[in-house]
PDB file of C-alpha atoms in Angstrom:
ATOM      1  CA  MET A   1      -7.836  60.090  13.751  1.00 32.00           C
ATOM      2  CA  THR A   2      -5.980  59.720  10.488  1.00 45.00           C
ATOM      3  CA  SER A   3      -6.690  61.857   7.644  1.00 53.00           C
ATOM      4  CA  PHE A   4      -8.491  58.734   5.745  1.00 59.00           C
ATOM      5  CA  GLY A   5     -10.951  58.566   8.790  1.00 62.00           C
ATOM      6  CA  ASP A   6      -9.489  55.138  10.206  1.00 64.00           C
ATOM      7  CA  LEU A   7      -9.350  55.757  14.047  1.00 69.00           C
ATOM      8  CA  LEU A   8      -7.109  52.487  14.393  1.00 78.00           C
ATOM      9  CA  GLY A   9      -4.976  52.708  11.463  1.00 83.00           C
ATOM     10  CA  PRO A  10      -1.765  54.358  11.356  1.00 92.00           C
ATOM     11  CA  GLN A  11      -1.162  57.894  10.804  1.00 95.00           C
ATOM     12  CA  PRO A  12      -0.138  58.875   7.213  1.00 97.00           C
ATOM     13  CA  THR A  13       3.235  58.826   6.012  1.00 98.00           C
ATOM     14  CA  LEU A  14       5.037  61.990   5.050  1.00 98.00           C
ATOM     15  CA  LEU A  15       8.025  61.886   2.986  1.00 97.00           C
ATOM     16  CA  THR A  16      10.466  64.842   3.395  1.00 95.00           C
ATOM     17  CA  GLY A  17      11.398  64.522  -0.280  1.00 92.00           C
ATOM     18  CA  ASP A  18      14.444  65.760  -2.273  1.00 97.00           C
ATOM     19  CA  ASP A  19      14.649  69.694  -2.732  1.00 97.00           C
ATOM     20  CA  ASP A  20      17.954  69.697  -4.919  1.00 98.00           C
ATOM     21  CA  ALA A  21      16.479  66.654  -7.316  1.00 98.00           C
ATOM     22  CA  GLU A  22      12.754  68.615  -7.110  1.00 98.00           C
ATOM     23  CA  SER A  23      14.487  71.887  -8.041  1.00 98.00           C
ATOM     24  CA  ASP A  24      16.399  70.574 -10.993  1.00 98.00           C
ATOM     25  CA  LEU A  25      13.659  68.718 -12.490  1.00 98.00           C
ATOM     26  CA  LEU A  26      11.364  71.894 -12.252  1.00 97.00           C
ATOM     27  CA  ASN A  27      14.032  73.893 -13.638  1.00 98.00           C
ATOM     28  CA  HIS A  28      14.061  71.331 -16.736  1.00 98.00           C
ATOM     29  CA  ALA A  29      17.113  69.473 -15.842  1.00 98.00           C
ATOM     30  CA  ASP A  30      17.871  66.421 -17.618  1.00 98.00           C
ATOM     31  CA  PRO A  31      15.998  63.443 -15.453  1.00 98.00           C
ATOM     32  CA  ALA A  32      18.911  61.219 -16.288  1.00 98.00           C
ATOM     33  CA  SER A  33      21.203  63.370 -15.025  1.00 98.00           C
ATOM     34  CA  VAL A  34      19.086  64.111 -11.734  1.00 98.00           C
ATOM     35  CA  ALA A  35      18.836  60.599 -11.112  1.00 98.00           C
ATOM     36  CA  ALA A  36      22.394  60.104 -11.799  1.00 98.00           C
ATOM     37  CA  SER A  37      23.118  62.901  -9.072  1.00 98.00           C
ATOM     38  CA  HIS A  38      20.149  61.851  -6.830  1.00 98.00           C
ATOM     39  CA  PRO A  39      19.893  58.163  -6.910  1.00 98.00           C
ATOM     40  CA  SER A  40      17.233  57.898  -3.742  1.00 98.00           C
ATOM     41  CA  ALA A  41      14.991  60.373  -5.345  1.00 98.00           C
ATOM     42  CA  SER A  42      11.875  58.561  -6.409  1.00 98.00           C
ATOM     43  CA  ILE A  43      10.666  61.770  -8.294  1.00 98.00           C
ATOM     44  CA  ALA A  44      13.858  61.562 -10.675  1.00 98.00           C
ATOM     45  CA  TRP A  45      12.899  57.888 -11.737  1.00 98.00           C
ATOM     46  CA  ALA A  46       9.350  58.936 -11.960  1.00 98.00           C
ATOM     47  CA  TYR A  47      10.339  61.399 -14.410  1.00 98.00           C
ATOM     48  CA  LEU A  48      12.273  58.842 -16.361  1.00 98.00           C
ATOM     49  CA  ALA A  49       9.663  56.122 -16.083  1.00 99.00           C
ATOM     50  CA  GLU A  50       6.825  58.515 -17.601  1.00 98.00           C
ATOM     51  CA  GLY A  51       9.105  59.974 -20.178  1.00 98.00           C
ATOM     52  CA  ALA A  52       9.829  56.323 -21.575  1.00 98.00           C
ATOM     53  CA  LEU A  53       6.033  55.524 -21.596  1.00 98.00           C
ATOM     54  CA  ASP A  54       5.231  58.733 -23.342  1.00 98.00           C
ATOM     55  CA  ALA A  55       7.920  57.325 -25.927  1.00 98.00           C
ATOM     56  CA  ALA A  56       6.265  54.315 -25.978  1.00 98.00           C
ATOM     57  CA  ALA A  57       3.029  55.608 -26.782  1.00 98.00           C
ATOM     58  CA  ALA A  58       4.404  57.818 -29.417  1.00 98.00           C
ATOM     59  CA  ASP A  59       6.544  55.701 -31.561  1.00 98.00           C
ATOM     60  CA  ALA A  60       5.200  51.783 -32.418  1.00 97.00           C
ATOM     61  CA  GLU A  61       8.939  50.654 -33.807  1.00 97.00           C
ATOM     62  CA  VAL A  62      10.414  51.386 -30.291  1.00 97.00           C
ATOM     63  CA  ALA A  63       7.062  50.836 -27.955  1.00 98.00           C
ATOM     64  CA  THR A  64       8.444  47.244 -26.533  1.00 98.00           C
ATOM     65  CA  ALA A  65      11.628  48.679 -25.817  1.00 98.00           C
ATOM     66  CA  LYS A  66      10.665  51.939 -24.171  1.00 98.00           C
ATOM     67  CA  THR A  67       7.957  49.909 -22.001  1.00 98.00           C
ATOM     68  CA  VAL A  68      10.570  47.936 -20.466  1.00 98.00           C
ATOM     69  CA  GLU A  69      12.729  50.574 -19.882  1.00 98.00           C
ATOM     70  CA  ALA A  70       9.911  52.463 -18.051  1.00 98.00           C
ATOM     71  CA  TYR A  71       9.069  49.277 -16.099  1.00 98.00           C
ATOM     72  CA  ALA A  72      12.917  49.288 -14.700  1.00 98.00           C
ATOM     73  CA  TYR A  73      12.828  52.943 -13.937  1.00 98.00           C
ATOM     74  CA  ALA A  74       9.701  52.766 -12.481  1.00 98.00           C
ATOM     75  CA  ARG A  75      10.611  49.742  -9.928  1.00 98.00           C
ATOM     76  CA  THR A  76      13.841  51.401  -9.522  1.00 98.00           C
ATOM     77  CA  GLY A  77      11.927  54.572  -7.879  1.00 98.00           C
ATOM     78  CA  TYR A  78       9.282  52.217  -6.395  1.00 98.00           C
ATOM     79  CA  HIS A  79      12.226  50.570  -4.551  1.00 98.00           C
ATOM     80  CA  ARG A  80      13.944  53.731  -3.593  1.00 98.00           C
ATOM     81  CA  GLY A  81      10.636  55.184  -2.354  1.00 98.00           C
ATOM     82  CA  LEU A  82      10.017  51.791   0.032  1.00 98.00           C
ATOM     83  CA  ASP A  83      13.093  52.678   1.537  1.00 98.00           C
ATOM     84  CA  GLN A  84      12.479  56.119   2.478  1.00 97.00           C
ATOM     85  CA  LEU A  85       8.640  55.146   3.655  1.00 98.00           C
ATOM     86  CA  ARG A  86      10.547  52.407   5.864  1.00 97.00           C
ATOM     87  CA  ARG A  87      12.879  55.096   7.090  1.00 97.00           C
ATOM     88  CA  HIS A  88       9.965  57.160   7.912  1.00 97.00           C
ATOM     89  CA  GLY A  89       7.983  54.713  10.149  1.00 96.00           C
ATOM     90  CA  TRP A  90       5.877  53.081   7.309  1.00 97.00           C
ATOM     91  CA  LYS A  91       5.377  49.264   8.239  1.00 94.00           C
ATOM     92  CA  GLY A  92       4.345  47.967   4.838  1.00 94.00           C
ATOM     93  CA  PHE A  93       0.882  49.610   5.214  1.00 94.00           C
ATOM     94  CA  GLY A  94      -1.106  52.654   5.700  1.00 96.00           C
ATOM     95  CA  PRO A  95      -1.816  56.010   4.226  1.00 98.00           C
ATOM     96  CA  VAL A  96       0.783  57.812   1.874  1.00 98.00           C
ATOM     97  CA  PRO A  97      -1.112  60.678   0.838  1.00 98.00           C
ATOM     98  CA  TRP A  98      -1.180  61.982  -2.714  1.00 98.00           C
ATOM     99  CA  SER A  99      -1.968  65.438  -1.333  1.00 98.00           C
ATOM    100  CA  HIS A 100       1.559  65.840   0.477  1.00 98.00           C
ATOM    101  CA  GLU A 101       3.810  66.757  -2.636  1.00 97.00           C
ATOM    102  CA  PRO A 102       7.243  64.853  -1.558  1.00 98.00           C
ATOM    103  CA  ASN A 103       4.938  61.102  -1.554  1.00 98.00           C
ATOM    104  CA  ARG A 104       4.350  61.782  -5.282  1.00 98.00           C
ATOM    105  CA  GLY A 105       7.450  60.581  -6.656  1.00 98.00           C
ATOM    106  CA  PHE A 106       6.878  57.153  -4.945  1.00 98.00           C
ATOM    107  CA  LEU A 107       3.194  57.224  -6.067  1.00 98.00           C
ATOM    108  CA  ARG A 108       3.944  58.121  -9.603  1.00 98.00           C
ATOM    109  CA  CYS A 109       6.574  55.456  -9.516  1.00 98.00           C
ATOM    110  CA  VAL A 110       3.771  52.940  -8.605  1.00 98.00           C
ATOM    111  CA  GLY A 111       1.644  54.550 -11.267  1.00 98.00           C
ATOM    112  CA  ALA A 112       4.226  53.992 -13.879  1.00 98.00           C
ATOM    113  CA  LEU A 113       5.035  50.264 -12.931  1.00 98.00           C
ATOM    114  CA  ALA A 114       1.184  49.705 -13.172  1.00 98.00           C
ATOM    115  CA  ARG A 115       1.128  51.022 -16.446  1.00 98.00           C
ATOM    116  CA  ALA A 116       4.392  49.362 -17.832  1.00 98.00           C
ATOM    117  CA  ALA A 117       3.415  46.122 -16.250  1.00 98.00           C
ATOM    118  CA  GLN A 118      -0.206  46.137 -18.096  1.00 98.00           C
ATOM    119  CA  SER A 119       1.608  47.008 -21.350  1.00 97.00           C
ATOM    120  CA  ILE A 120       3.717  44.065 -21.040  1.00 97.00           C
ATOM    121  CA  GLY A 121       0.899  41.804 -20.001  1.00 98.00           C
ATOM    122  CA  GLU A 122       1.967  41.238 -16.370  1.00 98.00           C
ATOM    123  CA  GLU A 123      -1.687  41.334 -15.022  1.00 98.00           C
ATOM    124  CA  ASP A 124      -0.489  40.529 -11.398  1.00 98.00           C
ATOM    125  CA  GLU A 125       1.782  43.357 -11.087  1.00 98.00           C
ATOM    126  CA  TYR A 126      -0.559  45.643 -12.573  1.00 98.00           C
ATOM    127  CA  LEU A 127      -3.066  44.461  -9.947  1.00 98.00           C
ATOM    128  CA  ARG A 128      -0.672  44.564  -7.183  1.00 98.00           C
ATOM    129  CA  CYS A 129       0.326  48.244  -8.058  1.00 98.00           C
ATOM    130  CA  LEU A 130      -3.233  49.383  -8.336  1.00 98.00           C
ATOM    131  CA  GLU A 131      -4.173  47.882  -4.819  1.00 98.00           C
ATOM    132  CA  LEU A 132      -0.834  49.756  -3.358  1.00 98.00           C
ATOM    133  CA  LEU A 133      -2.151  53.090  -4.693  1.00 98.00           C
ATOM    134  CA  ASN A 134      -5.518  52.503  -3.392  1.00 97.00           C
ATOM    135  CA  GLU A 135      -4.187  51.284  -0.047  1.00 97.00           C
ATOM    136  CA  SER A 136      -1.702  54.353  -0.108  1.00 98.00           C
ATOM    137  CA  ASP A 137      -4.429  56.985  -1.076  1.00 98.00           C
ATOM    138  CA  PRO A 138      -7.689  56.259  -2.778  1.00 94.00           C
ATOM    139  CA  ALA A 139      -7.197  59.126  -4.806  1.00 97.00           C
ATOM    140  CA  ALA A 140      -3.517  58.589  -6.192  1.00 98.00           C
ATOM    141  CA  ALA A 141      -4.966  56.141  -9.045  1.00 96.00           C
ATOM    142  CA  ALA A 142      -7.494  58.495 -10.247  1.00 96.00           C
ATOM    143  CA  GLU A 143      -4.681  61.273 -10.243  1.00 97.00           C
ATOM    144  CA  LEU A 144      -2.419  59.082 -12.320  1.00 97.00           C
ATOM    145  CA  GLY A 145      -4.818  58.533 -15.035  1.00 95.00           C
ATOM    146  CA  LEU A 146      -5.253  54.931 -14.013  1.00 95.00           C
ATOM    147  CA  ILE A 147      -8.943  54.638 -13.317  1.00 89.00           C
TER     148      ILE A 147
END
């Protein structure tokens, strides 16, 4: 039985993460430098996207530019995360648990992409991201403050 209670569904996908990138970020390294050094680490792109969204919320004069910047960072991290998920056997569906820390970089990128998409009026992308989060882990959207 999977941890999500579906006897016939795939087992949860558990990413291995990037210990060096995660350590650098936890030690307050510049997220752009971490992304440049570890471009496959979704967590670095999540930090960049969330930082740009925070900047957009704090300053109306740069809100649009920062939101578009966040969208680009989040999409990059999302795609890098998809690459990792596929390498770990994910077939485009199935659980990606929030409770597994290395999965959070990818899930945070999906959440940031949802927020940025909604901010620029891209409702279809926003809804698609929410659906992906819900299919990955029903708790993820709530953990990311999207519901």
